GROMACS .gro file of C-alpha atoms in nm:
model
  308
    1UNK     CA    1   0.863  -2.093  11.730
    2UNK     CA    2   0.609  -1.990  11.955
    3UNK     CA    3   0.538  -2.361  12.047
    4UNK     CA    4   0.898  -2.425  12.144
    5UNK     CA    5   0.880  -2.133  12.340
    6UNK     CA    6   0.562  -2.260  12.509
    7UNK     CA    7   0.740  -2.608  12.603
    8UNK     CA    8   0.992  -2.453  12.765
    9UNK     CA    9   0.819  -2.246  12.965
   10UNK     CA   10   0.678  -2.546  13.156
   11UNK     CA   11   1.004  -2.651  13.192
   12UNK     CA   12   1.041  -2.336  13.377
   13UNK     CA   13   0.743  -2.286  13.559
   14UNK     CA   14   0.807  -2.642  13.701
   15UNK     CA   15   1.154  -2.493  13.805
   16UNK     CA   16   0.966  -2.220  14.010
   17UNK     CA   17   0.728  -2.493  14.169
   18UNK     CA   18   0.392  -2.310  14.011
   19UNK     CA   19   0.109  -2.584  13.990
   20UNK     CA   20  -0.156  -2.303  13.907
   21UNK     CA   21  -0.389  -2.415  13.622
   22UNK     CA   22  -0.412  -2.094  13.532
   23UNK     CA   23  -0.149  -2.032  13.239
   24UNK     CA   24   0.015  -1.704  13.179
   25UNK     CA   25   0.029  -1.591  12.860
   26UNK     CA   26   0.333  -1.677  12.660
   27UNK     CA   27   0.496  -1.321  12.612
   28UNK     CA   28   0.388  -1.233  12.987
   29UNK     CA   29   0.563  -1.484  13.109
   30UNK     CA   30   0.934  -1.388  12.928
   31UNK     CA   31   0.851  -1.034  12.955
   32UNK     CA   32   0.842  -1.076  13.360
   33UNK     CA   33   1.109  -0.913  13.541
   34UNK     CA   34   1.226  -0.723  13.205
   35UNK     CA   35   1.286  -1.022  13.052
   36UNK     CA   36   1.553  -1.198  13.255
   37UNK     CA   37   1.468  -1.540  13.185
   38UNK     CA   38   1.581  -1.446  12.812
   39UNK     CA   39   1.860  -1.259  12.927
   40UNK     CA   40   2.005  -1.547  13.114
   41UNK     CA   41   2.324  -1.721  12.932
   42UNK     CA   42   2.190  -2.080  12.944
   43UNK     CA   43   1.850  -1.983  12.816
   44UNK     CA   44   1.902  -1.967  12.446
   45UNK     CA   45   2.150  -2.283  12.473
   46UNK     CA   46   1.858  -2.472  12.627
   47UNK     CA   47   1.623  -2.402  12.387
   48UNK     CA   48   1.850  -2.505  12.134
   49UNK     CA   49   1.871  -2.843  12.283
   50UNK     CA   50   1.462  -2.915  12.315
   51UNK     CA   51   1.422  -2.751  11.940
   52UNK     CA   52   1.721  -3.015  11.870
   53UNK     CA   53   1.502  -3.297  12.050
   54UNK     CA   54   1.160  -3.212  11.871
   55UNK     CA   55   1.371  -3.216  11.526
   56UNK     CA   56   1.462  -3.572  11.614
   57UNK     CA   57   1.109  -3.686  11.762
   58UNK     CA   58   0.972  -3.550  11.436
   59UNK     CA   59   1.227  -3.747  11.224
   60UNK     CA   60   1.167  -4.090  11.418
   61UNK     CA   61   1.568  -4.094  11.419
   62UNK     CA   62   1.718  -4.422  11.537
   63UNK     CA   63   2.025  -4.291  11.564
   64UNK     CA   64   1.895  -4.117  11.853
   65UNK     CA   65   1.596  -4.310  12.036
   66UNK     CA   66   1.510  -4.735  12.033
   67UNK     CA   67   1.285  -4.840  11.788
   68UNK     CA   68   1.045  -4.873  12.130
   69UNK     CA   69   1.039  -4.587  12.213
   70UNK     CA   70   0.997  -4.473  11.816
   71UNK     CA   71   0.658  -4.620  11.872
   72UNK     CA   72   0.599  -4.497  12.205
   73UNK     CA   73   0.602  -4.146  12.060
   74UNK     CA   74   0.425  -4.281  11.758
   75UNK     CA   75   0.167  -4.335  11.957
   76UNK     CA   76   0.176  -3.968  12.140
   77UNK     CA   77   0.172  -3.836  11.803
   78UNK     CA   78  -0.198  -3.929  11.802
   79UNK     CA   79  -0.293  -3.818  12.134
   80UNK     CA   80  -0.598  -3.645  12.195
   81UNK     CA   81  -0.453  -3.300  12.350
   82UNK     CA   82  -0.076  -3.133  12.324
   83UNK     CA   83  -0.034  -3.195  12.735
   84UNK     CA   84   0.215  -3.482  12.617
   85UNK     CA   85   0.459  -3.229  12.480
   86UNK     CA   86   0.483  -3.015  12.743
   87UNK     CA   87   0.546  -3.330  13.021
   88UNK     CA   88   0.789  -3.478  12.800
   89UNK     CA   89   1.002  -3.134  12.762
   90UNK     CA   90   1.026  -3.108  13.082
   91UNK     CA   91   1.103  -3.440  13.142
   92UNK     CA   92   1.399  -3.403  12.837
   93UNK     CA   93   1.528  -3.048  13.013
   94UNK     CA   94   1.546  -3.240  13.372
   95UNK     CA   95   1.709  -3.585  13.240
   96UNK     CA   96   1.905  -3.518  12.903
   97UNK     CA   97   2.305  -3.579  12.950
   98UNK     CA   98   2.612  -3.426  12.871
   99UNK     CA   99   2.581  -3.529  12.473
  100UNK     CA  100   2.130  -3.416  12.527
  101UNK     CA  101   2.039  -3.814  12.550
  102UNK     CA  102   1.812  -3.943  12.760
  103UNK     CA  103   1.869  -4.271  12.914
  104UNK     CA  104   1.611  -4.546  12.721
  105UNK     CA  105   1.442  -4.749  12.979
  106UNK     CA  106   1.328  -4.473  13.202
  107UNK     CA  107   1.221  -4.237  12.890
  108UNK     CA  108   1.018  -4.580  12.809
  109UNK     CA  109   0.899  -4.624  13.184
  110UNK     CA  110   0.813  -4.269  13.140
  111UNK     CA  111   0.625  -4.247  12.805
  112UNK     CA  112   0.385  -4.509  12.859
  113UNK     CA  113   0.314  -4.379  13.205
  114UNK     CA  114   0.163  -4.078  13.065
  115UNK     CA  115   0.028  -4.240  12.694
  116UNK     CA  116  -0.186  -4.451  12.995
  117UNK     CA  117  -0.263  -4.191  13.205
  118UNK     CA  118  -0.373  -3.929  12.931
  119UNK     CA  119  -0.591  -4.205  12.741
  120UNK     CA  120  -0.804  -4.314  13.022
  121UNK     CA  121  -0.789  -3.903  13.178
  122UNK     CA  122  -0.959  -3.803  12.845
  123UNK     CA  123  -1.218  -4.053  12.856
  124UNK     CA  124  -1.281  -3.970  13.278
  125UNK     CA  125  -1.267  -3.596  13.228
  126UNK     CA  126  -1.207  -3.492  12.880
  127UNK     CA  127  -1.053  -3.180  12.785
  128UNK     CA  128  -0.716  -3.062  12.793
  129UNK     CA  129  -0.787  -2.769  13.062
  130UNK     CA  130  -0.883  -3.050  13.315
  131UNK     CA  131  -0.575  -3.250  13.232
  132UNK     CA  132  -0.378  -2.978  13.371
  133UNK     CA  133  -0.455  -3.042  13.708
  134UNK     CA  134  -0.291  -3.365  13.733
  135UNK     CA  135   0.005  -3.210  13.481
  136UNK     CA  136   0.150  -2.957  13.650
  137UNK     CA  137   0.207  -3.121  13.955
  138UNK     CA  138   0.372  -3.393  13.774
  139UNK     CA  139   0.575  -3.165  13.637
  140UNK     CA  140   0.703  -3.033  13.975
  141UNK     CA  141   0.784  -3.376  14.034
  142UNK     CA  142   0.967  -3.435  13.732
  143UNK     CA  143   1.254  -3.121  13.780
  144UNK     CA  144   1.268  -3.286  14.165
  145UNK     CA  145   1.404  -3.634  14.033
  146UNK     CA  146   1.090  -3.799  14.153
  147UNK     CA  147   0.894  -4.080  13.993
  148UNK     CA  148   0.593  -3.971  13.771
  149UNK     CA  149   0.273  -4.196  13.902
  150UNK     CA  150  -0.016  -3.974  13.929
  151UNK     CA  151  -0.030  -4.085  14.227
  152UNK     CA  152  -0.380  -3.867  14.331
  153UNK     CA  153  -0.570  -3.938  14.030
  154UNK     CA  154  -0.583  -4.332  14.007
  155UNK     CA  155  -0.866  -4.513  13.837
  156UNK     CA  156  -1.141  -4.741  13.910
  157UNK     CA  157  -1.068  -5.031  13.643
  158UNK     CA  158  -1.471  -5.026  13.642
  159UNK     CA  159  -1.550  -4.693  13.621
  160UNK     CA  160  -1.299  -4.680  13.279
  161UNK     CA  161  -1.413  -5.026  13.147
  162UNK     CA  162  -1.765  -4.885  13.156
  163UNK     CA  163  -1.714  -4.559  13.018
  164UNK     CA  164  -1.507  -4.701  12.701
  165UNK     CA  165  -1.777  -4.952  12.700
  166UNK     CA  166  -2.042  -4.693  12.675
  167UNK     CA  167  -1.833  -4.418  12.449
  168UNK     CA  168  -1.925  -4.322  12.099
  169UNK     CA  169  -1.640  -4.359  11.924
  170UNK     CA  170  -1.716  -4.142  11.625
  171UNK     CA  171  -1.457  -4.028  11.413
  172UNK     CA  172  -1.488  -3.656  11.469
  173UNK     CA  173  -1.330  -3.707  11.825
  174UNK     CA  174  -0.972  -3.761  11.863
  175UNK     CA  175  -0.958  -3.992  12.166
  176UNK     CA  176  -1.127  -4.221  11.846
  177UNK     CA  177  -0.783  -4.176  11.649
  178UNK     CA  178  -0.584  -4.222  11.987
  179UNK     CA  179  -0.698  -4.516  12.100
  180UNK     CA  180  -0.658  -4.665  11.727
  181UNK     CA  181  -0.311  -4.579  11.732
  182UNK     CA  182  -0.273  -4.703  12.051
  183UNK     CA  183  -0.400  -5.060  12.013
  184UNK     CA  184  -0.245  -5.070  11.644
  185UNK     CA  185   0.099  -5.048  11.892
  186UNK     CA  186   0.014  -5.259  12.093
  187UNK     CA  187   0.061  -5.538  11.888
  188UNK     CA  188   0.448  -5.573  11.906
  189UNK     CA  189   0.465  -5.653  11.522
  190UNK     CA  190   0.282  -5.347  11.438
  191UNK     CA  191   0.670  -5.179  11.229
  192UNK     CA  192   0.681  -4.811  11.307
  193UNK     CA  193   0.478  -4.576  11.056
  194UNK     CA  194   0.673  -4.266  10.935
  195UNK     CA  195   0.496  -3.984  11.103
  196UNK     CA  196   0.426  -3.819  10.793
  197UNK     CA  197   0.157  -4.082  10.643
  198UNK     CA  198  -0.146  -3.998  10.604
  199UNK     CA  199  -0.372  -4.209  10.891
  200UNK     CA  200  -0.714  -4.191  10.856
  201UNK     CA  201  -1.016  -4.426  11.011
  202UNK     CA  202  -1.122  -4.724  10.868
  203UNK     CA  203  -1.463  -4.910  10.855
  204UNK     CA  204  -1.378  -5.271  10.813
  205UNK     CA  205  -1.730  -5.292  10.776
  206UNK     CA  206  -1.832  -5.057  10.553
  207UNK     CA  207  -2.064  -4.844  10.611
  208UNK     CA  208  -2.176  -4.962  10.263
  209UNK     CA  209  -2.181  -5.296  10.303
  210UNK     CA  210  -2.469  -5.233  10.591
  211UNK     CA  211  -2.681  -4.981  10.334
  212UNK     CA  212  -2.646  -5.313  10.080
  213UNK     CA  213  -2.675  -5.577  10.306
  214UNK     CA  214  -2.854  -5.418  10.665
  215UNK     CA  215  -2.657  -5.795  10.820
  216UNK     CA  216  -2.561  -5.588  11.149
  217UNK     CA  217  -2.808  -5.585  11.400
  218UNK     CA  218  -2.725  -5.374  11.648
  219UNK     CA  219  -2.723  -4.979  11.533
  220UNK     CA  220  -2.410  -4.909  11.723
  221UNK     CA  221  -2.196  -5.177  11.557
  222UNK     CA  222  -2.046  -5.001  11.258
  223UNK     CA  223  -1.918  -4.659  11.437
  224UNK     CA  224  -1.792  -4.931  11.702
  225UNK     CA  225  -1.467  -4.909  11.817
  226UNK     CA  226  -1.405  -5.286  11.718
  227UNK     CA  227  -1.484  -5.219  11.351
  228UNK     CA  228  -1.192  -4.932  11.333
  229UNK     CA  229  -0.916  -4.895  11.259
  230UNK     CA  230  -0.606  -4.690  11.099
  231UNK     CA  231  -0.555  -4.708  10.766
  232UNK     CA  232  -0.318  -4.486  10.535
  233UNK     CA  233  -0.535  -4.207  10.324
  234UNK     CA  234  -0.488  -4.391  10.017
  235UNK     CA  235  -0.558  -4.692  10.082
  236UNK     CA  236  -0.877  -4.609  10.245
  237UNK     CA  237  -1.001  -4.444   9.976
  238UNK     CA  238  -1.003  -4.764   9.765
  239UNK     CA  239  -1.111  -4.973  10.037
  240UNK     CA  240  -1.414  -4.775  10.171
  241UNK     CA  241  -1.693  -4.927   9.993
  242UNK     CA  242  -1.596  -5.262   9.956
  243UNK     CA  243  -1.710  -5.604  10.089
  244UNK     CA  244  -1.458  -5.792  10.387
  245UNK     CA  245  -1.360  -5.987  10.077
  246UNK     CA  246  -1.306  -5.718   9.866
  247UNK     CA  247  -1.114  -5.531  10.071
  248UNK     CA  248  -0.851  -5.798  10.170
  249UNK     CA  249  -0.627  -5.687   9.847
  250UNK     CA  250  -0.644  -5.362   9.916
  251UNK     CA  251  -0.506  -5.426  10.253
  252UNK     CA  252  -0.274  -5.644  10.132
  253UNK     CA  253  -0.180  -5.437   9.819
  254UNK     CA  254  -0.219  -5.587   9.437
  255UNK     CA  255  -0.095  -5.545   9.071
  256UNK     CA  256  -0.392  -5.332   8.883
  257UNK     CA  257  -0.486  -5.421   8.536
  258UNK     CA  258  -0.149  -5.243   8.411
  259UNK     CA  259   0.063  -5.438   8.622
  260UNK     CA  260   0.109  -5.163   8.840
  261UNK     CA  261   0.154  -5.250   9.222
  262UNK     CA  262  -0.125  -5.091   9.448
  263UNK     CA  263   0.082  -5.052   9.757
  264UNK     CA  264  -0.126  -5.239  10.073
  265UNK     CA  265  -0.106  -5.103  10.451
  266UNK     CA  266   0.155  -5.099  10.682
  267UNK     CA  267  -0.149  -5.207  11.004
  268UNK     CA  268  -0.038  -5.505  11.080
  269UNK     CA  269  -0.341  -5.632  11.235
  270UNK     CA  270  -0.530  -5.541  10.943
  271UNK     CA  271  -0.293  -5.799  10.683
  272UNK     CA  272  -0.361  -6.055  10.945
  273UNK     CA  273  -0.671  -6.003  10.889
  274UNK     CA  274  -0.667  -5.994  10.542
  275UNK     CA  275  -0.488  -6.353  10.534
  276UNK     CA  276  -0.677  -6.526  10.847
  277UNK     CA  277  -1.027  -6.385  10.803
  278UNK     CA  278  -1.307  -6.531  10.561
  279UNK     CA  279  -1.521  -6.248  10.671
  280UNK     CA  280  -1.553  -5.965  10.927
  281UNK     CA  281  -1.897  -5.980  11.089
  282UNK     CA  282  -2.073  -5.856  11.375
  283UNK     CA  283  -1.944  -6.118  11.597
  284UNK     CA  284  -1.575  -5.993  11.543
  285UNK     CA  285  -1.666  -5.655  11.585
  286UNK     CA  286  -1.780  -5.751  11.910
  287UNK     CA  287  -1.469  -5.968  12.058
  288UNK     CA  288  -1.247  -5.686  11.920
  289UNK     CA  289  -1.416  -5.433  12.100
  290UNK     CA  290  -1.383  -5.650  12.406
  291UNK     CA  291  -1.039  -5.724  12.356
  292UNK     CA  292  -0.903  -5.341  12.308
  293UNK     CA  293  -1.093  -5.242  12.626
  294UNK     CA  294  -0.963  -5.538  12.830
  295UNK     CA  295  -0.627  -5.482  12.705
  296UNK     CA  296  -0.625  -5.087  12.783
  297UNK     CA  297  -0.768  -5.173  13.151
  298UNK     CA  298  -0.409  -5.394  13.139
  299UNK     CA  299  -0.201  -5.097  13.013
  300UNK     CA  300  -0.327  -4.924  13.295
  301UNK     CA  301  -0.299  -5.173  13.532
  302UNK     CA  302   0.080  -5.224  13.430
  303UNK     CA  303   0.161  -4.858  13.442
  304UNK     CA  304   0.019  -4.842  13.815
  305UNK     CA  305  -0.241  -4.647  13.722
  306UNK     CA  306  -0.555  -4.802  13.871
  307UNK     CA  307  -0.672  -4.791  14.275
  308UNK     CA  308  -0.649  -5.161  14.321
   0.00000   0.00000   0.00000
């Protein structure tokens, strides 16, 4: 409760034109003015409507959003900070219609624009307290019917190629998972995964395989970000530890020696993989790194989002 609460106060402290980084707390804020923003009629009506939207977001309902846009917030779900929620209440409070629909090509237009701009702000100045000052502004602009472009805090294609290029991509930092979800969506085949699987962070090669067979040369290889990827909980499990080879059926999913089916993963780049690919070595882990970070640097560049 106190979360929806929360969303909709940025709603409302974009209605008041407050850009301060500086958050109130959550009861101070209602409690101003003894409690008029509660008292007022359309108050408990609106937060009706966002709890309403969240329900749906959570249930992926395609009675309700495109099957784009079902991905779009697939993606979000896996975003390194909560700043995504409160942008895209406010941006639900400002557009919904009469019948709390938003119209699906700007909410598109609108989703990637920040999915872009909050992946490459975490990696220029992680954090969520320094997100904030490109947020709330934004926010402003959003309950004034004007475009979202972050239009102050551009970036240098170079500057973000490096930095990716340089990151550690371990799997104790989220950006790890976002970016993973992000590229798994970027591939338009990629079918939507119900939000409540289980996604954890696969080795395709395994950490194992390299105590066995030490075949990668370079140390920073295997936590590379071109030898992730997602991969549901219980499938990983199975596949952890096993050779390229090996771990084909597990992507792909088999009958065990009961005839039982062993139910594969639902990353589609992975089964791909798993029929195209002999092997996974080094050399792939290198020209899939290259081709994630080329392809965000695109992202960006098609959302606007770089000083060019």
């Amino acid at each position: 409760m106190d979360e929806l609460f929360t969303r909709y106060m940025y709603y409302e402290r974009a209605k008041q034109g407050i850009k301060f980084t500086t958050t109130e707390a959550l009861r101070k804020f209602y409690e101003k003015d003894q409690y008029v923003l509660l008292k007022r009629e359309e108050t408990l009506s609106n937060l009706e409507k966002l709890a309403a939207f969240w329900r749906n977001v959570l249930r992926q309902d395609d009675a309700i959003f495109s099957e784009r846009i079902l991905r779009r917030l697939a993606v979000l779900n896996y975003a390194p900070n909560g700043m995504w929620t409160y942008l895209v209440s406010v941006y639900f409070m400002q557009y919904k219609d009469a019948g709390d629909l938003l119209e699906e090509k700007a909410f598109y237009e609108f989703l990637n624009k920040i999915t872009a701009f909050i992946w490459a702000y975490a990696f220029m100045r992680p954090g969520v307290n320094a997100l904030r000052s490109p947020s709330y502004p934004e926010m402003i602009e959003i309950v004034n019917n004007r475009t979202v472009d972050f239009e102050e805090y551009k970036f240098d294609a170079d500057a973000v190629h490096n930095v990716i290029e340089n990151y550690v991509f371990t799997n104790g930092r989220p950006i790890t998972k976002s970016m993973l979800a992000w590229w798994a969506y970027n591939n338009e085949n990629q079918k939507l995964i119900p939000l409540d699987v289980s996604l954890e962070i696969e080795h395709i090669f395994s950490r194992k395989r390299q105590e066995n067979e030490g075949s990668l040369t370079d140390k920073n290889s295997l936590e590379s970000l071109g030898n992730k990827a997602l991969l549901e909980k219980n499938v990983n499990i199975r596949a952890s530890d096993y050779r390229f080879d090996d771990k084909k059926k597990y992507y792909q999913g088999f009958k065990n020696d009961k005839g039982k089916d062993k139910a594969g993963t639902r990353n589609f780049e992975l089964l791909e993989m798993a029929k195209e690919k002999e092997d996974f070595t080094e050399k792939d882990i290198v020209e899939r790194k290259k081709e994630i970070i080329d392809a965000f640097i695109g992202y960006l560049r098609q959302n606007n989002l770089l000083n060019e």
